[in-house]
Coordinates of N, CA and C in Angstrom, one line a residue:
X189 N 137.2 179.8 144.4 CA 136.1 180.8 144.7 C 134.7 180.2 144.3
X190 N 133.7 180.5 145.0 CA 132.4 179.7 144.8 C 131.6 180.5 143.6
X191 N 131.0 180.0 142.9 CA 130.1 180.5 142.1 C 128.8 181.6 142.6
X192 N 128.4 182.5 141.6 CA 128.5 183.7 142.3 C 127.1 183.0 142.5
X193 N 126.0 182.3 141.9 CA 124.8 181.4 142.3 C 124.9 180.0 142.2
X194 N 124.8 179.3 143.5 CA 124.9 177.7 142.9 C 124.0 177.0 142.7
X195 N 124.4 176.7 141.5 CA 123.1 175.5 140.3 C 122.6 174.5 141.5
X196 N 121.4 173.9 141.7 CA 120.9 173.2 142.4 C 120.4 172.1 141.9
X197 N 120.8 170.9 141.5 CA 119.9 169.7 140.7 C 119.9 168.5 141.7
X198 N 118.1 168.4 141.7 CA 118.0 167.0 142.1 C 118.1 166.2 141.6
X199 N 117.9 165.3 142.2 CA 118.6 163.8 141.1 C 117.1 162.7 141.0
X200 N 116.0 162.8 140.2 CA 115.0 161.8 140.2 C 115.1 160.5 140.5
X201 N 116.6 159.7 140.7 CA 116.8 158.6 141.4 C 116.1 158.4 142.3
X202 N 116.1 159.9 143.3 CA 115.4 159.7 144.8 C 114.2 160.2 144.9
X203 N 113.8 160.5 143.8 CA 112.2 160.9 143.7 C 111.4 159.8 144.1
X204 N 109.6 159.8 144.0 CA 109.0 159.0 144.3 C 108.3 158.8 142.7
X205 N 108.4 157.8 142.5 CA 108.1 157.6 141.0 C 107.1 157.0 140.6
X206 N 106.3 157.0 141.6 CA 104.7 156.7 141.9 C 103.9 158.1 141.5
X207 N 104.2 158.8 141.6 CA 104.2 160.8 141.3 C 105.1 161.5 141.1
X208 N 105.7 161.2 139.4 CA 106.9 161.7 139.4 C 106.6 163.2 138.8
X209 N 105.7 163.4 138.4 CA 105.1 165.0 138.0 C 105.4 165.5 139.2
X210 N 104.6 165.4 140.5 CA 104.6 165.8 141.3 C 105.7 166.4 142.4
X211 N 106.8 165.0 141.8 CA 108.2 165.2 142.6 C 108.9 166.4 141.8
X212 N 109.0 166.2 140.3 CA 109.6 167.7 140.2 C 108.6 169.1 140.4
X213 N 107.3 168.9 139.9 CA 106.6 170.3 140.9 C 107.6 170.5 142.4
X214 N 107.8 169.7 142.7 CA 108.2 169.7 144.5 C 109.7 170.8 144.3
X215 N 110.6 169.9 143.1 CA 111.7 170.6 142.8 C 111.6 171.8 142.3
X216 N 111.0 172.4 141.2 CA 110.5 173.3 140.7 C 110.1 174.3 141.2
X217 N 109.3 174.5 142.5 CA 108.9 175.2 143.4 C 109.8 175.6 144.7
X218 N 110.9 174.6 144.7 CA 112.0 174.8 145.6 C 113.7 175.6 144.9
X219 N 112.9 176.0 143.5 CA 113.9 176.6 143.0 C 115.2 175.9 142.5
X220 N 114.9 174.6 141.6 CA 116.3 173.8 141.7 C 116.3 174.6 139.8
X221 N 117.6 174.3 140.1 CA 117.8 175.0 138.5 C 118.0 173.7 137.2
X222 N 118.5 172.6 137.3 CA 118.4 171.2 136.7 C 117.6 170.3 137.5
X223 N 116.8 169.4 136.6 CA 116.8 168.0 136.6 C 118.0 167.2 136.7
X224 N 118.2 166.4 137.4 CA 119.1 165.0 136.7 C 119.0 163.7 136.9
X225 N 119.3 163.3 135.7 CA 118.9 161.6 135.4 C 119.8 161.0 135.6
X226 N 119.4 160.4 136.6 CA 121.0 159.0 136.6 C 120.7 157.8 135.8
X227 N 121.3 157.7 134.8 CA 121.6 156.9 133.6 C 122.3 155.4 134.3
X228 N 121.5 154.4 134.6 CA 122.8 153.3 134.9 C 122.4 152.0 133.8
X229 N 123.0 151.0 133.8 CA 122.9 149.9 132.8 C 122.9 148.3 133.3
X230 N 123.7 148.4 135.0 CA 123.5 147.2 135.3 C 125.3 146.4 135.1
X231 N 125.8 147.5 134.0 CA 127.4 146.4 133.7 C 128.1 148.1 134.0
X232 N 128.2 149.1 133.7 CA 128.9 149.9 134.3 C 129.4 150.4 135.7
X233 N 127.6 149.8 135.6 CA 127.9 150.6 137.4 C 126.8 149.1 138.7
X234 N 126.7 148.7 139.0 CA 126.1 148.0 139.4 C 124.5 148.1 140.0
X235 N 123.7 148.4 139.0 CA 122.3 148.8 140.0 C 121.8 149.2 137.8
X236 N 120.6 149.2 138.0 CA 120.0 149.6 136.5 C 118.9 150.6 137.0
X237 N 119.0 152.0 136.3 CA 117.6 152.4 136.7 C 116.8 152.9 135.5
X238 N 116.8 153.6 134.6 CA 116.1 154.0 133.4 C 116.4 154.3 132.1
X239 N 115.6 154.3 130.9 CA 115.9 154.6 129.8 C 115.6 156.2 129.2
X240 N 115.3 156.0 128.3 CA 115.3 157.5 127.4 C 113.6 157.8 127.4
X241 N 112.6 156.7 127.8 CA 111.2 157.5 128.0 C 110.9 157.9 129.2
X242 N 111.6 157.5 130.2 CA 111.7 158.6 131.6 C 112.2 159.9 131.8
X243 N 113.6 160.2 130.8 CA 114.0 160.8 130.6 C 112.7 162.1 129.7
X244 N 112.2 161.4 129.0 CA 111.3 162.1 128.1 C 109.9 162.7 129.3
X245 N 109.9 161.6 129.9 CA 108.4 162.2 130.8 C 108.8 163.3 131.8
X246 N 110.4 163.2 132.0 CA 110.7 164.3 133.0 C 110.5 165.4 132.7
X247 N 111.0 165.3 131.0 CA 111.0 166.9 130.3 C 109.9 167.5 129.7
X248 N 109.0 166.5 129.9 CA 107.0 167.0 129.9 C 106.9 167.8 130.5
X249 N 107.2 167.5 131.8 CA 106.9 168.3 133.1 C 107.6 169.6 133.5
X250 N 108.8 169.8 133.0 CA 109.3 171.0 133.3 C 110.0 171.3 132.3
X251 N 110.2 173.2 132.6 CA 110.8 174.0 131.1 C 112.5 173.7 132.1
X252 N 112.9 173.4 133.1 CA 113.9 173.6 134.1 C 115.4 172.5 132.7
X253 N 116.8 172.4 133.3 CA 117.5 172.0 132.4 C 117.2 170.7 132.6
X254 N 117.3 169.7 131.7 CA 117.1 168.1 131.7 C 118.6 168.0 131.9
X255 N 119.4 167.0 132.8 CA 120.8 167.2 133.0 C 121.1 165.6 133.1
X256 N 121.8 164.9 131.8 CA 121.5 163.4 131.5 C 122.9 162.9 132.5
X257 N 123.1 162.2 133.1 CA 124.1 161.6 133.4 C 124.5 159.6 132.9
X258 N 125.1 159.5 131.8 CA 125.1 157.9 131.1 C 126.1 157.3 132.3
X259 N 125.9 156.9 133.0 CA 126.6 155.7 134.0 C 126.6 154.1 133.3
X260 N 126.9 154.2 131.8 CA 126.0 153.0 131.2 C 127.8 152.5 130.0
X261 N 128.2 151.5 129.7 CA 128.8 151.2 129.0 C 128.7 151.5 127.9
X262 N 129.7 151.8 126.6 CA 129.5 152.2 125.2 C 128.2 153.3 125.0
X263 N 128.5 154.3 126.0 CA 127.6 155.2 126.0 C 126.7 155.7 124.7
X264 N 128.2 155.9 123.5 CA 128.0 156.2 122.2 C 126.4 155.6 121.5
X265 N 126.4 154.5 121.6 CA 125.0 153.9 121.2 C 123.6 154.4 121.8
X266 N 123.3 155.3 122.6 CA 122.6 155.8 123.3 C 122.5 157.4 123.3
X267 N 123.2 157.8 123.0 CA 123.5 159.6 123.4 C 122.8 159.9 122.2
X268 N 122.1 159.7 121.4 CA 121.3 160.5 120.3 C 119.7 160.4 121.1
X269 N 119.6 158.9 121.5 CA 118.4 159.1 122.0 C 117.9 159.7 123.4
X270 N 118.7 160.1 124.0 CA 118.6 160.7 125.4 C 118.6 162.3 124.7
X271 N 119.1 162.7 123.7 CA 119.1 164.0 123.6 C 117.6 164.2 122.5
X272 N 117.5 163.0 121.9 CA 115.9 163.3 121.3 C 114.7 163.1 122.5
X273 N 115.1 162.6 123.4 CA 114.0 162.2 124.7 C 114.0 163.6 125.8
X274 N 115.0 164.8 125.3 CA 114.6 165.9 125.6 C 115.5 167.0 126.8
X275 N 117.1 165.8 126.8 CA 118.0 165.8 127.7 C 119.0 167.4 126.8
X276 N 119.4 168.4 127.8 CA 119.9 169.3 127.4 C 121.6 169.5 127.5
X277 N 122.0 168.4 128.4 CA 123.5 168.7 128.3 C 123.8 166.9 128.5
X278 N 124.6 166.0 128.3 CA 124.7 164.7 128.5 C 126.2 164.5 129.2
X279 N 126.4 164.0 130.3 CA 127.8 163.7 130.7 C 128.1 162.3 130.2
X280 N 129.2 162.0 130.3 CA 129.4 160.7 129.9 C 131.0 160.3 131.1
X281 N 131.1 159.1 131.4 CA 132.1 158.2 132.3 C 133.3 158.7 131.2
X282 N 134.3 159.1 132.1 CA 135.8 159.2 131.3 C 136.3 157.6 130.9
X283 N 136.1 156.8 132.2 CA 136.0 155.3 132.1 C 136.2 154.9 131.3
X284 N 134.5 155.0 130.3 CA 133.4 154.4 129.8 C 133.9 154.8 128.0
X285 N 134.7 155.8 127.8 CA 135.0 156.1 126.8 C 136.4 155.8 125.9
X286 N 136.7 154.9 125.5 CA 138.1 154.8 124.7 C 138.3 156.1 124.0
X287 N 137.2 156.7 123.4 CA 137.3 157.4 122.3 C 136.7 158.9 122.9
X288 N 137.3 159.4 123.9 CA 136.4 160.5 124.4 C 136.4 161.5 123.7
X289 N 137.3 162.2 123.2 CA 137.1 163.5 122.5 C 135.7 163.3 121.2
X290 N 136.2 162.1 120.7 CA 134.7 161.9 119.8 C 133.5 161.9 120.2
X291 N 133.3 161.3 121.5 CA 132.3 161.0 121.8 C 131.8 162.5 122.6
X292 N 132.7 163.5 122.9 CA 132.2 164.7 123.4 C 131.9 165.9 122.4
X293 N 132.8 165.4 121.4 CA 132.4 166.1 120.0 C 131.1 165.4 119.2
X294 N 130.6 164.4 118.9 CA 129.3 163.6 118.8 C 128.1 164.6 119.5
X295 N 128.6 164.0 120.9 CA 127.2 165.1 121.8 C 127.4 166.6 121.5
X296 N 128.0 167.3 121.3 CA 128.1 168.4 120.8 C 127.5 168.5 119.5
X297 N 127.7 168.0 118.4 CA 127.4 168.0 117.0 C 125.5 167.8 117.1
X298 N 124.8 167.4 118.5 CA 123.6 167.2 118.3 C 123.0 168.1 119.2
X299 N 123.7 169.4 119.3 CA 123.2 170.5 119.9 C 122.7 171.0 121.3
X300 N 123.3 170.1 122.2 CA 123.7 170.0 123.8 C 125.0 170.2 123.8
X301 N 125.2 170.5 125.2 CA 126.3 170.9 126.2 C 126.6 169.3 126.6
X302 N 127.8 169.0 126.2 CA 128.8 167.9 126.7 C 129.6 167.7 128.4
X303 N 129.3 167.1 128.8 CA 130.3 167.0 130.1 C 131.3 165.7 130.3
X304 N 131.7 165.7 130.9 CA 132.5 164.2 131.1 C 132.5 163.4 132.6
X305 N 132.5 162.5 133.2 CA 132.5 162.4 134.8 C 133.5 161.4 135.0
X306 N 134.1 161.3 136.0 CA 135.0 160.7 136.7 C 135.0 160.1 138.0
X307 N 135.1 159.1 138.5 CA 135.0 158.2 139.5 C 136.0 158.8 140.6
X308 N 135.6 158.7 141.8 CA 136.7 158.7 142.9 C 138.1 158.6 142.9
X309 N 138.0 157.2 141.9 CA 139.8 156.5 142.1 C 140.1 156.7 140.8
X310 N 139.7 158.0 139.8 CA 140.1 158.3 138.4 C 140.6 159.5 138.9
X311 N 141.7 159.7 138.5 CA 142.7 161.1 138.1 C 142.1 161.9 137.1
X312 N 142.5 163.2 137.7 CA 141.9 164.7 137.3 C 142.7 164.7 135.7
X313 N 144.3 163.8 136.1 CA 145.0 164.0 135.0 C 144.8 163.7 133.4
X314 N 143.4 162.5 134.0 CA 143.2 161.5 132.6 C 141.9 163.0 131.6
X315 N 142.3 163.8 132.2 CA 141.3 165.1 132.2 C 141.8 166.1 130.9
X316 N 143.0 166.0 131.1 CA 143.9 167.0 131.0 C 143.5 167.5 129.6
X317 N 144.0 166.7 128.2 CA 143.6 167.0 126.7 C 142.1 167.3 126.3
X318 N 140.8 166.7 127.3 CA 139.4 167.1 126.8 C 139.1 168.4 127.6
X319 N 140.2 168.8 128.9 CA 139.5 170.2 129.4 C 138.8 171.4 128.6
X320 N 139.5 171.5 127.5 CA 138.9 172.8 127.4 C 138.2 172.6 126.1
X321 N 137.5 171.5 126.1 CA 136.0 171.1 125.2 C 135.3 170.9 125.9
X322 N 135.4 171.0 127.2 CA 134.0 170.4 127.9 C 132.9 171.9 128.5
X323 N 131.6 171.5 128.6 CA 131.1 172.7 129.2 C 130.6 172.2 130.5
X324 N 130.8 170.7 130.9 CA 130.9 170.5 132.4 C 131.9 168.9 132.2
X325 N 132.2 169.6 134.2 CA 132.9 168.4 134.5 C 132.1 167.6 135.7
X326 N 131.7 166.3 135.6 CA 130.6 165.9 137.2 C 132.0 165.4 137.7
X327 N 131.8 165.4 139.0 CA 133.3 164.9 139.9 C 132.2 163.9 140.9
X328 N 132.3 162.7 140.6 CA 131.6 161.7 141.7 C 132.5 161.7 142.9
X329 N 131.5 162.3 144.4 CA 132.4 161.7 145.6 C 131.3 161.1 146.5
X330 N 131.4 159.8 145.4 CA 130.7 158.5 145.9 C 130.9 157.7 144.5
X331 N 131.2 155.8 145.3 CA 131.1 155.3 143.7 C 129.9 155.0 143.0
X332 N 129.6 155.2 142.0 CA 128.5 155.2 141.5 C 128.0 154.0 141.5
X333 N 126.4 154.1 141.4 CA 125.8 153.0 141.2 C 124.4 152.6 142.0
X334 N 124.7 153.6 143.3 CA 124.2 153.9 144.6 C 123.4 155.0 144.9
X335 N 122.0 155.1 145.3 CA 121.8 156.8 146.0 C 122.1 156.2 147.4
X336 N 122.3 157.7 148.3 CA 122.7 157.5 149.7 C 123.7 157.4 149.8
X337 N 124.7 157.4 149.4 CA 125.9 156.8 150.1 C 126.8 157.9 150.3
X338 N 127.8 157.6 151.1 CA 128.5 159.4 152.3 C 129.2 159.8 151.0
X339 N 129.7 161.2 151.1 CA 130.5 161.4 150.7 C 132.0 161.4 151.5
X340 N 132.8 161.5 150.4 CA 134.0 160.6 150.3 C 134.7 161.9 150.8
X341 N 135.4 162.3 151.9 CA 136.3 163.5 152.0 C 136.9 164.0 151.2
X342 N 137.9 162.7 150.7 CA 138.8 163.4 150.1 C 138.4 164.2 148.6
X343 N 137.2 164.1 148.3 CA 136.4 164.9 147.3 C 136.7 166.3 147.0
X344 N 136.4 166.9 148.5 CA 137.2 168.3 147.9 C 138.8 168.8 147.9
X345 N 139.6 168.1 148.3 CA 140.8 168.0 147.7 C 140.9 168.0 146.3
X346 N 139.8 167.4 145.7 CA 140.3 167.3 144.4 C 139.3 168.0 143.7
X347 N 138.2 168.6 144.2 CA 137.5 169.8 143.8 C 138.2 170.6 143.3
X348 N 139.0 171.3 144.6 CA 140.3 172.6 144.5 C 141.1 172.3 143.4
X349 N 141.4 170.8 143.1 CA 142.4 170.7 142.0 C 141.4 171.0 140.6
X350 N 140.6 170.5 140.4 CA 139.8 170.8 139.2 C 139.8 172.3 139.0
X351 N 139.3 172.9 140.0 CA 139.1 174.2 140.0 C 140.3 175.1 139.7
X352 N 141.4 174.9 140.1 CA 142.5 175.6 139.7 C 142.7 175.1 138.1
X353 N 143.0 173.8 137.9 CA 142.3 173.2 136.6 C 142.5 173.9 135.3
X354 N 140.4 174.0 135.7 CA 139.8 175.2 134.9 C 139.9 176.7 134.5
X355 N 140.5 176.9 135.5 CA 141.2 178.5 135.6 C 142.4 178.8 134.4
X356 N 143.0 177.6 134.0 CA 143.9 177.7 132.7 C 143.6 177.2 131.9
X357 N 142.4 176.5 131.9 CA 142.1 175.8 130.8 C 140.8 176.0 130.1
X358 N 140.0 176.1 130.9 CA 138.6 176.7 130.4 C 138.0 177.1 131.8
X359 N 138.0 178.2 131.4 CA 137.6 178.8 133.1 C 135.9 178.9 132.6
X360 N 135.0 179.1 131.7 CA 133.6 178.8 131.7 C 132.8 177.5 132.0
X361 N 134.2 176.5 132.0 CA 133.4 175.5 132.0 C 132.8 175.4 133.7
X362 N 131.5 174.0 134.0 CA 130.7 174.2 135.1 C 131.6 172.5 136.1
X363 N 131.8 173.0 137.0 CA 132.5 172.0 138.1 C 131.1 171.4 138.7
X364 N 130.4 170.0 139.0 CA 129.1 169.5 139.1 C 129.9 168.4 140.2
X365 N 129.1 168.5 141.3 CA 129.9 167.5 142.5 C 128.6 166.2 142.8
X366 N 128.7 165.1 142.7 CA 127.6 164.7 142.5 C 128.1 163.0 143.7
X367 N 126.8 163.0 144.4 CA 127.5 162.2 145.8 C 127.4 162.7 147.1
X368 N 126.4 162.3 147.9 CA 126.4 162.6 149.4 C 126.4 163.9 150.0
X369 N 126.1 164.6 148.6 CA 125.7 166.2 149.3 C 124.3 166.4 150.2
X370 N 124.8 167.2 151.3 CA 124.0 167.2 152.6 C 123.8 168.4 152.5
X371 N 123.1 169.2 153.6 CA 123.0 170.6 154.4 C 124.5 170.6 154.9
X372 N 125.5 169.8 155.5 CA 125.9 169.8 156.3 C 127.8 169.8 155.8
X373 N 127.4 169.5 154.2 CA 129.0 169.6 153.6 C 129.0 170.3 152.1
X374 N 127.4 171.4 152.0 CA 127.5 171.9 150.4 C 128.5 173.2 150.3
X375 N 128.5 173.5 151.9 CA 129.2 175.2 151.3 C 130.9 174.7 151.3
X376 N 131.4 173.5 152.2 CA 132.6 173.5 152.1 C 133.4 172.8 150.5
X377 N 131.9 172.1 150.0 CA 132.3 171.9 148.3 C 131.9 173.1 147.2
X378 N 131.2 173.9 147.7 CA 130.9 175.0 146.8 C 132.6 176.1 147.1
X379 N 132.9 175.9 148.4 CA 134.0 176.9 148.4 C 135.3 176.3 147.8
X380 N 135.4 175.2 147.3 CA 136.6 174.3 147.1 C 136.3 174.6 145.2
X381 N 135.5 175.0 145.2 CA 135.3 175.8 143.7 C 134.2 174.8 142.8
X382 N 132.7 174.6 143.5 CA 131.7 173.5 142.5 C 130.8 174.8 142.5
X383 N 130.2 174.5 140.9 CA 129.3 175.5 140.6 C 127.8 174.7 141.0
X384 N 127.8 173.4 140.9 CA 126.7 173.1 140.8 C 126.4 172.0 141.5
X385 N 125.7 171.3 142.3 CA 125.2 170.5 143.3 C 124.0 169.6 143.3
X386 N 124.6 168.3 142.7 CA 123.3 167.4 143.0 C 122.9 166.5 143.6
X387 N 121.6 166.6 144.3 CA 121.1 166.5 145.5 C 120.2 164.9 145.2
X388 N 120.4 164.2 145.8 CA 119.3 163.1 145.4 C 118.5 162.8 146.5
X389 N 118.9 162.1 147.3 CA 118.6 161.4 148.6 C 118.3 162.7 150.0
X390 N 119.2 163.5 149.6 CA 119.2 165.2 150.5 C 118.0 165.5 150.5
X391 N 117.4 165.7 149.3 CA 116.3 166.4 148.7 C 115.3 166.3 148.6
X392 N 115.0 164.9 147.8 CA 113.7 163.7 147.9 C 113.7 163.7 149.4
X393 N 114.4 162.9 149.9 CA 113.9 162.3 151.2 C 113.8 163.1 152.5
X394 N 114.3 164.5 152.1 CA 113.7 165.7 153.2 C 112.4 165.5 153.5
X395 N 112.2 166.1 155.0 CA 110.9 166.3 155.3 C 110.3 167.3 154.6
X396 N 110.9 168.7 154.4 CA 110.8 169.4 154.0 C 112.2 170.0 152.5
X397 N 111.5 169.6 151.1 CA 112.9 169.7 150.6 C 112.8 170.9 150.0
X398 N 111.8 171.8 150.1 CA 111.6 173.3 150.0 C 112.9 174.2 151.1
X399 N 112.8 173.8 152.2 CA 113.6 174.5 153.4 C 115.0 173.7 153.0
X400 N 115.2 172.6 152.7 CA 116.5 172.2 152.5 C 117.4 172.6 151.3
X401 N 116.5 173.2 150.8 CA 117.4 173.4 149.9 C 117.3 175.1 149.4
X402 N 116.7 175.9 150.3 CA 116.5 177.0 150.8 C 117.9 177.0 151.9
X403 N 118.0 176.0 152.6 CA 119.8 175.8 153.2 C 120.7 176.0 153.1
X404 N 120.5 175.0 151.9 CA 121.8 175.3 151.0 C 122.1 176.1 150.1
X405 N 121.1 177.1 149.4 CA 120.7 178.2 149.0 C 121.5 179.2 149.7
X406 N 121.1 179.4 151.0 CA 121.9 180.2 152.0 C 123.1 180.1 152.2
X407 N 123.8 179.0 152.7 CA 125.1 178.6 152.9 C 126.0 178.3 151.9
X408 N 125.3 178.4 150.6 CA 126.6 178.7 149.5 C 126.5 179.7 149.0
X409 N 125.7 180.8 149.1 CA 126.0 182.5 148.6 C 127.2 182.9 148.7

């Protein structure tokens, strides 16, 4: 079942960062309900893009949710200062974590919402014992590292499995689909059970990302 309003977050990857005030006014005005930061490092995921004072300048600019995503190795060494630089919920790679329950209890203990994310070719199963600690799950359908890149079909297949999931195990928690969302494939992932949708390359690189996302506004009610 789709969420009864779906969360909208752009992803400042695809912003223009020559006027990055500007780009979230753009968001802000188009009604997105998160920010999100894509966190990369260069060894996790292949591509580097920012640290914890971008993160900080984004949260200047808007009262909207700061929504961290660490795409970054040994995340643990970093998750205090993304949450002092103004970040409201922090996801972290299931990957990326030997020690995940700690490291979801850690970001909890510093008074944000915890999530966890998982790669394409990671199992929902490796899921199973942190479900019902988490207050979101991001489900990449695309591998990370990249803006632009398609989404992956077999994505909502395994949307529907998360979703049923959560229904036994923590039905509050927030399903976050992150990868190649378009106009043209948000409502068949919002109906496969995603609360929340982040838009990078969709959004930014619209002609208009007011009406696009006024789109997808429409087509996931």
């Amino acid at each position: 079942m789709p969420a009864p309003s779906t969360l909208l977050a752009p992803s400042i990857l695809s912003a223009d960062f020559t006027c990055l005030e500007r780009s979230i006014e753009i968001a802000s005005k188009a009604g997105a309900d998160w920010m999100h930061c894509d966190i990369m490092d260069g060894n996790f995921v292949p591509n580097i893009t920012f640290g914890p004072f971008i993160v900080q300048a984004v949260a200047s600019c808007t009262p909207m949710i700061i929504d961290t995503h660490l795409m970054i190795s040994d995340p643990d060494r970093f998750i205090e200062d993304f949450v002092k630089a103004g970040s409201h919920q922090i996801t972290v790679h299931q990957e990326a974590c030997p020690h995940l329950h700690r490291t979801v209890q850690f970001i909890k203990s510093l008074g944000v919402k915890a999530g966890v994310s998982i790669n394409p070719g990671t199992s929902l199963s490796t899921l199973d014992a942190i479900l019902p600690d988490l207050d979101l799950v991001l489900l990449m359908s695309v591998n990370p590292g990249f803006g632009g890149q398609k989404f992956i079909p077999s994505s909502i297949g395994k949307i529907r499995l998360l979703h049923d999931m959560r229904l036994q195990a923590n039905p509050q928690m927030v399903i976050a689909v992150d990868g190649g969302i378009t106009e043209e494939n948000a409502q068949a992932v919002v109906l496969a059970g995603a609360d929340a949708l982040i838009a990078g390359t969709a959004f930014f690189k619209s002609a208009d990302p007011a009406a696009t996302a006024a789109t997808i506004r429409a087509m996931t009610r």
